[in-house]
Coordinates of C-alpha atoms in Angstrom, one line a residue:
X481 CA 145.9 95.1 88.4
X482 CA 146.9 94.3 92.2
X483 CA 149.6 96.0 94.4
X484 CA 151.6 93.3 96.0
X485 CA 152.2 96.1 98.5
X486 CA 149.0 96.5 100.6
X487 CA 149.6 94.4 104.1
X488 CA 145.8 93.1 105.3
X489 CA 145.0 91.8 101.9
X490 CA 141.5 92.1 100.1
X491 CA 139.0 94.8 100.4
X492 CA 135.8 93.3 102.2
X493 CA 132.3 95.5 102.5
X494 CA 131.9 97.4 105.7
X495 CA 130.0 100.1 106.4
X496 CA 131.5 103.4 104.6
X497 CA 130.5 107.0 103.1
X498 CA 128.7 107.2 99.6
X499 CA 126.0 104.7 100.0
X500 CA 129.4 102.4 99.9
X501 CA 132.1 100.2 101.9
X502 CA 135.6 100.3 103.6
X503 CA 138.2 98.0 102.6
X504 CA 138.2 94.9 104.5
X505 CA 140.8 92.5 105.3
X506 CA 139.9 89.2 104.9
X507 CA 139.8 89.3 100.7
X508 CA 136.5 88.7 100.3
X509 CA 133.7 90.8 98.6
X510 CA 129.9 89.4 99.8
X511 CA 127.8 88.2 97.4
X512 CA 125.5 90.5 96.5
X513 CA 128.5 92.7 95.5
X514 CA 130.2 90.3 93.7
X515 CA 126.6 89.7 91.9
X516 CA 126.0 92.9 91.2
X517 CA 129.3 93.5 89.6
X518 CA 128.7 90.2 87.0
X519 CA 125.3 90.9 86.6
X520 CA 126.4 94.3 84.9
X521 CA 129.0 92.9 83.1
X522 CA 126.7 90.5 81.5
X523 CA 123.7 93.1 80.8
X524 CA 126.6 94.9 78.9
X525 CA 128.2 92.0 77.2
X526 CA 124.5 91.5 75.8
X527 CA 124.2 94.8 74.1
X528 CA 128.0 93.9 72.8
X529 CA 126.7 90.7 71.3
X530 CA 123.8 92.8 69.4
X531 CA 126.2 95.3 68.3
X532 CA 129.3 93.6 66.5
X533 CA 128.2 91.7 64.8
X534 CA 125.7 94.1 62.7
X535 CA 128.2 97.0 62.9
X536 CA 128.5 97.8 59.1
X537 CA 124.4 96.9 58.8
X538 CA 123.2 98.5 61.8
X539 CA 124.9 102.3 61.0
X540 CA 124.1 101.8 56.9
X541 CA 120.3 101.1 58.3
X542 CA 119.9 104.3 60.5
X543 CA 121.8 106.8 58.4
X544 CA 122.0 105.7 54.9
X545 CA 125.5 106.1 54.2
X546 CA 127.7 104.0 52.2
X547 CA 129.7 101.4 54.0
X548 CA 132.9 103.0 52.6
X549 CA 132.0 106.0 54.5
X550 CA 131.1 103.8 57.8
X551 CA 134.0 102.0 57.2
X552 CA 136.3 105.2 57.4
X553 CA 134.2 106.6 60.3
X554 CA 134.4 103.7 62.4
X555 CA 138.1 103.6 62.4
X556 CA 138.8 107.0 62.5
X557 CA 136.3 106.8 65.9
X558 CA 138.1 103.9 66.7
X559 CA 141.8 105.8 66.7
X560 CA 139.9 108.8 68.6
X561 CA 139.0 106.2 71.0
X562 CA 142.2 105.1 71.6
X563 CA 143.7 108.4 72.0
X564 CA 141.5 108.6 75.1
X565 CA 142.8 105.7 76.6
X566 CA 145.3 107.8 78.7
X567 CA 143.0 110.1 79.7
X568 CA 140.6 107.0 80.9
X569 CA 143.5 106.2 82.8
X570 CA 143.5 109.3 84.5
X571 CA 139.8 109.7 85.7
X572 CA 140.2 105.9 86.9
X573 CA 143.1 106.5 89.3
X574 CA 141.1 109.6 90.2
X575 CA 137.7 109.0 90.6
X576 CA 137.9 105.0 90.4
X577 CA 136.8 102.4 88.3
X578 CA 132.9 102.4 89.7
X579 CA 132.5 105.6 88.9
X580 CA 134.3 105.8 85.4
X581 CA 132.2 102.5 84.4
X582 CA 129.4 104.0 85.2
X583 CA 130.4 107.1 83.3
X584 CA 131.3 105.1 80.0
X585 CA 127.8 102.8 80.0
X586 CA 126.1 106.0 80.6
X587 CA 128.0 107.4 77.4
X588 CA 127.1 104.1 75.2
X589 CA 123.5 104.4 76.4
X590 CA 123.4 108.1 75.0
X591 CA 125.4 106.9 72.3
X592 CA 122.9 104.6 70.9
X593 CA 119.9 106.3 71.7
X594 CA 121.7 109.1 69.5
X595 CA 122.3 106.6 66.6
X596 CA 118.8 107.3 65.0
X597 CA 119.5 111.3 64.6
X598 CA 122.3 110.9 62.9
X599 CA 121.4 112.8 60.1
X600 CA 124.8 114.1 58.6
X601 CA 128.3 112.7 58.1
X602 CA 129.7 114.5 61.5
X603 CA 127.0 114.0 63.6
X604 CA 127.3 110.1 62.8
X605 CA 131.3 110.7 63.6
X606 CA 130.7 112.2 66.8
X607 CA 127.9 109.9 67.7
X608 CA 130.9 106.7 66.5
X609 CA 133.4 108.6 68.5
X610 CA 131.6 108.4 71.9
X611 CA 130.3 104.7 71.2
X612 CA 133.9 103.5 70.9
X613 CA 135.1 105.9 73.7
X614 CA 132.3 104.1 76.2
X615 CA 133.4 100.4 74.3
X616 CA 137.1 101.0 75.4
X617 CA 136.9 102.1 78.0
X618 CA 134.6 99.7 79.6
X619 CA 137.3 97.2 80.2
X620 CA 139.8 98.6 82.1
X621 CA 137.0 100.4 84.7
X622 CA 135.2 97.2 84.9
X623 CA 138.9 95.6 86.0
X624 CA 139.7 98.4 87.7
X625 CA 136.4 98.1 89.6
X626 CA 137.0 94.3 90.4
X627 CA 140.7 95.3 92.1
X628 CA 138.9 98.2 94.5
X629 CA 137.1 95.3 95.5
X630 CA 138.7 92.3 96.1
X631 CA 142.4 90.7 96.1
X632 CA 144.7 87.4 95.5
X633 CA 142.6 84.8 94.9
X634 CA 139.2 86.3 95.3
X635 CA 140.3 89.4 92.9
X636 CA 140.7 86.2 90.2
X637 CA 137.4 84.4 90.8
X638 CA 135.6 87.4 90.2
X639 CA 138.0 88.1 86.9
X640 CA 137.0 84.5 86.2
X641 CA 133.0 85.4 86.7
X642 CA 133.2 88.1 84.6
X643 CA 134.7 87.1 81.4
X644 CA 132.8 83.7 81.8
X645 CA 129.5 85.6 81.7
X646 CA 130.3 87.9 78.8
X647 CA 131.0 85.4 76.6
X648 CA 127.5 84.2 77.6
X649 CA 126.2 87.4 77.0
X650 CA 127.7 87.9 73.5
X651 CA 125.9 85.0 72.8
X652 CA 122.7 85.8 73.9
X653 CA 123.1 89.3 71.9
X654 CA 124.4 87.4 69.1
X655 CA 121.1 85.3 69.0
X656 CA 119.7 88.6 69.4
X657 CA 121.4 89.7 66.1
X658 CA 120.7 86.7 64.0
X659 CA 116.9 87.0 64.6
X660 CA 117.4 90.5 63.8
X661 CA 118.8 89.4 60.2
X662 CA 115.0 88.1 59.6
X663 CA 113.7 91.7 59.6
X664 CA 116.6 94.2 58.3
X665 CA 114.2 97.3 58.0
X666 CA 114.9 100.7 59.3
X667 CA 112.3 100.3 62.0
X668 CA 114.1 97.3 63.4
X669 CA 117.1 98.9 63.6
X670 CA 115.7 102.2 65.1
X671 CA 114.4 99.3 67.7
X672 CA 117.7 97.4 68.4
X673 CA 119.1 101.3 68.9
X674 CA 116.7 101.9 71.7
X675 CA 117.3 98.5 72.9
X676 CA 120.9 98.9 73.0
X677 CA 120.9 102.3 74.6
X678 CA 117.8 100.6 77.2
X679 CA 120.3 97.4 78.0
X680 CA 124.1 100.0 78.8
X681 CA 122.1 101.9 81.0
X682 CA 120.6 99.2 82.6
X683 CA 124.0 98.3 83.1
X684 CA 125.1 101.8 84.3
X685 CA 122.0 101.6 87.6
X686 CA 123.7 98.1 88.5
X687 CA 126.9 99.3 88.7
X688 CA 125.3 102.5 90.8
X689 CA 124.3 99.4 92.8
X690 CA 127.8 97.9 94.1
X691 CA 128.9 99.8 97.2
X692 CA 131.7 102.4 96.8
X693 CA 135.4 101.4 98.1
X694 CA 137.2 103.4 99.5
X695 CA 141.1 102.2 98.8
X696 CA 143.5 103.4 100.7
X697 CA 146.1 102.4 98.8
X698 CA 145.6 104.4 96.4
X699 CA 148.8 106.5 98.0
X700 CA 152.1 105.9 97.6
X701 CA 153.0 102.5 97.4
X702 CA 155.7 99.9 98.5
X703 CA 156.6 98.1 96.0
X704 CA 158.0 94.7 96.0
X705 CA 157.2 94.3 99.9
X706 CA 160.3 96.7 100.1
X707 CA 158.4 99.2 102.2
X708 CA 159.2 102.5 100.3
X709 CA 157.0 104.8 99.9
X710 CA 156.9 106.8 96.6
X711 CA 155.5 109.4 94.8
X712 CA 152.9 109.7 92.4
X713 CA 154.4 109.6 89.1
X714 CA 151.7 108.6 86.9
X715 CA 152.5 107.5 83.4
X716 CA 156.0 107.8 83.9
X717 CA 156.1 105.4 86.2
X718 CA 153.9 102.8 84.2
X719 CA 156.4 103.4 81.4
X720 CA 159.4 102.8 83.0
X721 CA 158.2 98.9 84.3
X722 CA 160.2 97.4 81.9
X723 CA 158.3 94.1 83.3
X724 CA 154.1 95.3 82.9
X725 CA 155.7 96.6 79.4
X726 CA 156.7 93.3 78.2
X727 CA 153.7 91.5 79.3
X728 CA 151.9 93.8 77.4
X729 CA 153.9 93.5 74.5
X730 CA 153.1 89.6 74.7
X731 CA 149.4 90.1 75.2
X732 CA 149.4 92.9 72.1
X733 CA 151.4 89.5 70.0
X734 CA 149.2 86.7 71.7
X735 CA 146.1 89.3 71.0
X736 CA 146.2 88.3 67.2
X737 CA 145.4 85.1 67.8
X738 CA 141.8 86.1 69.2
X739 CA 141.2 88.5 66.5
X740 CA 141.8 86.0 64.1
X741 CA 138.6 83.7 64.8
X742 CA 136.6 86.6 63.9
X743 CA 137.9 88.5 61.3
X744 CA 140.1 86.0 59.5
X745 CA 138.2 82.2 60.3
X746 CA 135.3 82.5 58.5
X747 CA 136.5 83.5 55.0
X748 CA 139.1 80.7 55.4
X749 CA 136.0 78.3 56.4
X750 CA 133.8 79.4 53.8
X751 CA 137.0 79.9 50.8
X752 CA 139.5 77.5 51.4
X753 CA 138.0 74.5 53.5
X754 CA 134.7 75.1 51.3
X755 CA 132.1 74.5 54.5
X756 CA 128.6 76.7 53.9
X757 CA 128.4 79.9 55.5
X758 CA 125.5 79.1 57.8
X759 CA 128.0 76.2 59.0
X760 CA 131.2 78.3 60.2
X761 CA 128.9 80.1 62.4
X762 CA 128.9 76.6 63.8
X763 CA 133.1 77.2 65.4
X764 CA 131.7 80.4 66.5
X765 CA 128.9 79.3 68.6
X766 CA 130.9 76.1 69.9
X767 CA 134.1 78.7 71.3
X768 CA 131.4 80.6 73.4
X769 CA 129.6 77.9 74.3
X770 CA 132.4 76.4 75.9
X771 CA 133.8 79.5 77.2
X772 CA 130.9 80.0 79.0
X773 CA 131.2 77.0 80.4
X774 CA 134.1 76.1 81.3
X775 CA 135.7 79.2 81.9
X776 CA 135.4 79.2 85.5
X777 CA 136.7 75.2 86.4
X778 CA 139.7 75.6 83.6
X779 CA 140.7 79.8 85.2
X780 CA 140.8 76.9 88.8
X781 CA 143.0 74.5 86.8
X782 CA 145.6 77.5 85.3
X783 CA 145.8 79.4 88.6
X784 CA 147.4 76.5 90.7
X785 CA 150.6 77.4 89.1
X786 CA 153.1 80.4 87.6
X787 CA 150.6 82.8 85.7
X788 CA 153.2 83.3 83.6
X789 CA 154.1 80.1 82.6
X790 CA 150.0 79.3 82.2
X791 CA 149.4 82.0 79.8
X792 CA 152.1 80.8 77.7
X793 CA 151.0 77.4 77.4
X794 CA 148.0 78.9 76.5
X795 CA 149.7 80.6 73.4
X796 CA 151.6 77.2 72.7
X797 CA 148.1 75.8 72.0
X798 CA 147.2 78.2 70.3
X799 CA 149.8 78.0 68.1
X800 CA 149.6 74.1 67.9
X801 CA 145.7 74.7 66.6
X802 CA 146.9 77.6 63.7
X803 CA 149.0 74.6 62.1
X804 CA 145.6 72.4 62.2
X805 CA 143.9 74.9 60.6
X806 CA 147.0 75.1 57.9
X807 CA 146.9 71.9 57.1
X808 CA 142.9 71.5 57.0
X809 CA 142.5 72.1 53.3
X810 CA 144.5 69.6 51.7
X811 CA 143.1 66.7 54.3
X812 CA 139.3 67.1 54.5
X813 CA 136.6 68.1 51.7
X814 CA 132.8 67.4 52.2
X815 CA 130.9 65.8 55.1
X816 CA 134.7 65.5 57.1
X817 CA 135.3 68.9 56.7
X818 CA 132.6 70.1 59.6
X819 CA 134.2 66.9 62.1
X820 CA 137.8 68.5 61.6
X821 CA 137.1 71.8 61.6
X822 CA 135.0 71.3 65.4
X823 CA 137.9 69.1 66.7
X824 CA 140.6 72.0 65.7
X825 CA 138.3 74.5 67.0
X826 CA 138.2 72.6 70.8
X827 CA 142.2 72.7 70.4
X828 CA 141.5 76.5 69.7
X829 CA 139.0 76.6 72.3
X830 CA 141.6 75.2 74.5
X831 CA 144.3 77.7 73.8
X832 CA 142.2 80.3 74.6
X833 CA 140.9 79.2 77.8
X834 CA 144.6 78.4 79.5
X835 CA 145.6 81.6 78.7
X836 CA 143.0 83.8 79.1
X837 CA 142.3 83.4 83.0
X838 CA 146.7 83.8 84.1
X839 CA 147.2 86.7 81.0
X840 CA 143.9 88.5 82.7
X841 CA 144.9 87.8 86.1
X842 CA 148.8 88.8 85.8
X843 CA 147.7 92.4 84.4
X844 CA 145.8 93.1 86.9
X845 CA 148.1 92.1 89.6
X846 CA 151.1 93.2 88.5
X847 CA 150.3 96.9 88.9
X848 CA 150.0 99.0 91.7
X849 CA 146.7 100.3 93.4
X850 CA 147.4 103.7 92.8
X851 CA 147.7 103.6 89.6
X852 CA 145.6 100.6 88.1
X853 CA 143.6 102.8 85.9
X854 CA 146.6 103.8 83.9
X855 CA 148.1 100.4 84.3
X856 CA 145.1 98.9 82.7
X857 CA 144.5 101.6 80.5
X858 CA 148.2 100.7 78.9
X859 CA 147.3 97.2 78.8
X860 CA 143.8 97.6 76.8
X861 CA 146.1 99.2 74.5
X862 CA 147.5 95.8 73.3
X863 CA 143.9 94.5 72.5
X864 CA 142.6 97.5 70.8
X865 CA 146.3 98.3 69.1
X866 CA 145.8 95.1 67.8
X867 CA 142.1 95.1 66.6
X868 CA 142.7 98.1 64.8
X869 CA 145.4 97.1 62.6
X870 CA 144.6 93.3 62.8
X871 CA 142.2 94.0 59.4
X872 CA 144.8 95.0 57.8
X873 CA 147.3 92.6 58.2
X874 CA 145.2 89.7 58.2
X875 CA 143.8 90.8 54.9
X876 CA 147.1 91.1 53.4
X877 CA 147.5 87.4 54.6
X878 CA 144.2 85.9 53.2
X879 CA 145.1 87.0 50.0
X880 CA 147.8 84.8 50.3
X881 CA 148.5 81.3 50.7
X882 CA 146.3 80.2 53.5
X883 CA 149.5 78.5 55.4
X884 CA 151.2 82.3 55.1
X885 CA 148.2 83.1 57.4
X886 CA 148.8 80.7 60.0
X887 CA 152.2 80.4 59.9
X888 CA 152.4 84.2 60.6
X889 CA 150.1 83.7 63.6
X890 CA 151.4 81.2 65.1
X891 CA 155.1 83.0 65.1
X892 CA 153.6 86.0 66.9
X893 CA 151.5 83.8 69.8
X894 CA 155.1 81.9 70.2
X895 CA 156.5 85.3 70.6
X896 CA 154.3 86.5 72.8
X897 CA 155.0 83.2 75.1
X898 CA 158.4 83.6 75.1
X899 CA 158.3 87.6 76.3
X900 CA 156.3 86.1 78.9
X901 CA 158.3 83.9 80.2
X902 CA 161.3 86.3 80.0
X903 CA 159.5 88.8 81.8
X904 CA 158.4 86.2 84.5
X905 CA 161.5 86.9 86.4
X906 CA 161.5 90.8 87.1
X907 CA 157.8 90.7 87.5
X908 CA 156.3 91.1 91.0
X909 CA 156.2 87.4 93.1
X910 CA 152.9 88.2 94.2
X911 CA 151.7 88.7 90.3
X912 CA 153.4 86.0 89.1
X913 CA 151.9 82.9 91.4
X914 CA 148.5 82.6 92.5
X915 CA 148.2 82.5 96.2
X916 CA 145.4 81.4 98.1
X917 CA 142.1 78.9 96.4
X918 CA 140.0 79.2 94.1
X919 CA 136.7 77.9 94.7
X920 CA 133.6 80.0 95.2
X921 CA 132.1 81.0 98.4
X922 CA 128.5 82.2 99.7
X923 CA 126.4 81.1 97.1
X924 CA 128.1 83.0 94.6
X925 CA 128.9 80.3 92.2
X926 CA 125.8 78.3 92.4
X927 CA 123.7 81.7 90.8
X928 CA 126.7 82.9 88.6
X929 CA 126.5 79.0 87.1
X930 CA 122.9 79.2 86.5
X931 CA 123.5 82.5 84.1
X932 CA 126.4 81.1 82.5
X933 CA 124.6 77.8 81.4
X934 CA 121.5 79.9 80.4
X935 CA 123.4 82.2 78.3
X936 CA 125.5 79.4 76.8
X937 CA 122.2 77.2 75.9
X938 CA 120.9 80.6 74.1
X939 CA 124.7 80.4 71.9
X940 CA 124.0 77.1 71.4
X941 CA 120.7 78.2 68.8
X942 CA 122.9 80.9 67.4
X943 CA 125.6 78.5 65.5
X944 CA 124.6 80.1 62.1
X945 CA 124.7 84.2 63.3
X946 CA 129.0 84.6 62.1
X947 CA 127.9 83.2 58.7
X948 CA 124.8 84.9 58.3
X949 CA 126.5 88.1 59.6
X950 CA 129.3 87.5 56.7
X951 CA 126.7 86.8 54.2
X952 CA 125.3 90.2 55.3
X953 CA 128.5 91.7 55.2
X954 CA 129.3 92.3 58.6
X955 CA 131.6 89.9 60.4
X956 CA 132.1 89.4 63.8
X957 CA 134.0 91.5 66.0
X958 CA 133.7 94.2 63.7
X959 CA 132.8 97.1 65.4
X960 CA 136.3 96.5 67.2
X961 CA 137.7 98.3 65.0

């Protein structure tokens, strides 16, 4: 999140204390930084793509307890792990975001490398506990980390990088995890924990490798260009922005909408539209392909306006694509079936890529410097709020009547779009519009392109891995939980 208050703009590397840099003025990172900061991000999104889908398989396989009981485990880890969130929040704004990311890869390394000692019932709780600690955390120090180091413009093309290359990376793990499938022994899994714990700390040293920033506005700031100083008030004050609280409310409704493609998409696929398994891995594979992709030119495209007003067209699609999928039984049957379903999940595809790149980019600006780590911290809350009780509730509305289960969706995306358009006129100018271009400087784009196209040509041989994981019984996207 950005404070609109800091005159002199983005933090550029200079020569500081730490092994690290100064804050610069001319809001711009240098490459190497800014590679070092995406290569991390997609070393870790690898060992994310290994990990969810196999959840359930990959914890039964190491310690031999019943799913019920990993089941349970998991989400009571999960709910510890967002009862830390605050305190995450904390040690950001204190410490910042490089050294709390490198804290929480550390702690998934161990994490995993633990995994294959759990030999009772609490040691595999604790061992859950600190994996989804280091998972939750991840996101708001990796943002945190990309607003010590750059601003306006620059602070989104590097947002853009970053979530263009983990869903590259996701699918490189998630071709990882389908091979994985071919050999579901205990020695494989003991492997793939090693692996896992190799590839987060991995991560970890490249993060040690981006210089540290020193931000000095990470003080009292002045709001709203109004010059004020004022004090410290932590989560007080993130509570009482009315504003950054609705926008998280929309982005806890609009949230739904993601977890739905994994946790709710392929049953309806596989039940109701009657496609294979092996084939709705197919809508999978084509979302992160073309996330990957197209990411960074369609983050350009939504940025030249009201962030805002972006992120709620994005919902609109969204909601335009749930009432596709409503309407997909009674239409299509047989070899039409696979054609529709593709074409609804571009329109899907869409939705999410309007509205990722202005939702991403407004949380992060809208808050100020000081306090960005609790900022974000409240804002992960409306992704991992909504993961957790998502099962539930989606669930409930599969065993229903499949339109229940989009038209429910598609109410709660609009909803979210119009809080966001409400709130567009208390929140911050600066947050609000984009200012300043988007292209990519200094060779940055030209080696971050070459990653994404080689991670999203590894996807493309994974189409099958969210069936086969279902078949398996593990979906996608569970170990969000």
């Amino acid at each position: 999140m950005e404070d609109i208050s800091v005159p002199g703009g983005v933090h550029g590397i200079g020569a500081g204390t730490d092994g690290g840099t100064d804050a610069g003025t001319d809001g711009r990172t240098d490459g190497g930084t800014r590679r070092r900061v995406v290569a991390a991000s997609l070393v870790s999104s690898v060992g994310d793509g290994i990990y969810v889908p196999l959840t359930m398989l990959f914890v039964h396989s190491l310690t031999g307890l019943s799913l019920t009981s990993i089941g349970t485990g998991l989400t009571v880890a999960g709910l510890g792990a967002l009862a830390f969130m605050p305190t995450a929040g904390i040690l950001i704004d204190r410490y910042g975001g490089r050294r709390v990311l490198i804290g929480v890869l550390a702690l998934r390394a161990l994490g995993f490398a633990a995994y294959p000692f759990a030999g009772s019932y609490p040691a595999f709780l604790a061992i859950a506990l600190v994996v989804a600690v280091g998972m939750w955390a991840s996101s708001p120090s990796q943002h945190a980390l990309i607003g010590d180091l750059a601003r306006g413009s620059e602070r989104d093309r590097l947002l853009a990088w970053d979530r263009s290359l983990r869903n590259a990376g996701m699918g490189c793990g998630s071709l990882a995890a389908a091979a994985m499938l071919a050999f579901n022994g205990t020695a494989g899994f003991i492997a793939a924990a090693e692996v896992l714990a190799a590839v987060f700390a991995v991560a970890a040293l490249l993060v040690t490798r981006v210089p540290h920033t020193r931000n000095s506005d990470r003080a009292p700031n002045t709001r709203n260009g109004e010059g004020i100083s004022r004090p410290r008030e932590g989560y007080r004050q993130v509570l009482a922005d009315r504003p950054y609280l609705l926008a998280t409310t929309a982005n806890f409704l609009i949230a739904f909408g993601y977890t739905a493609q994994a946790m709710a998409l392929p049953v309806f696929l596989t039940r109701d539209v009657g496609l294979p398994d092996a084939l709705a891995g197919a809508v999978f594979a084509l979302n992160t392909v073309l996330v990957a992709v197209a990411g960074v030119p369609a983050s350009r495209l939504t940025l030249r306006g009201r962030r805002t007003r972006a992120a709620a067209l994005g919902a609109v699609v969204f909601a335009l694509s749930f009432g596709a999928f409503a309407v997909l039984p009674g239409l299509t049957r047989g070899s039409g079936a696979l054609v529709a379903v593709l074409m609804v999940a571009v329109l899907y595809t869409a939705g999410e890529l309007i509205h990722s790149a202005p939702s991403q980019g407004l949380s992060v600006q809208a808050a100020p410097d000081h306090l960005r780590g609790r900022y974000l911290s409240v804002y992960q809350l409306s992704w991992s709020v909504c993961r957790t009780v998502a099962p539930m509730l989606l669930g409930f509305l599969l065993d229903a009547q499949p339109w229940h289960l989009w038209s429910v969706l598609a109410l709660l995306v609009l909803s979210g779009a119009a809080i966001l358009l409400w709130a567009e006129r208390s929140l911050p100018e600066h947050a609000v519009r984009a200012v300043g271009g988007t292209g990519s400087g200094n060779g940055f784009s030209r080696t971050s392109g070459a990653a994404a196209g080689a991670g999203a040509a590894a996807v493309a041989g994974a189409a099958a891995v969210a069936g086969a994981a279902a078949v398996a019984g593990a979906a996608p996207g569970e170990a969000a939980a």
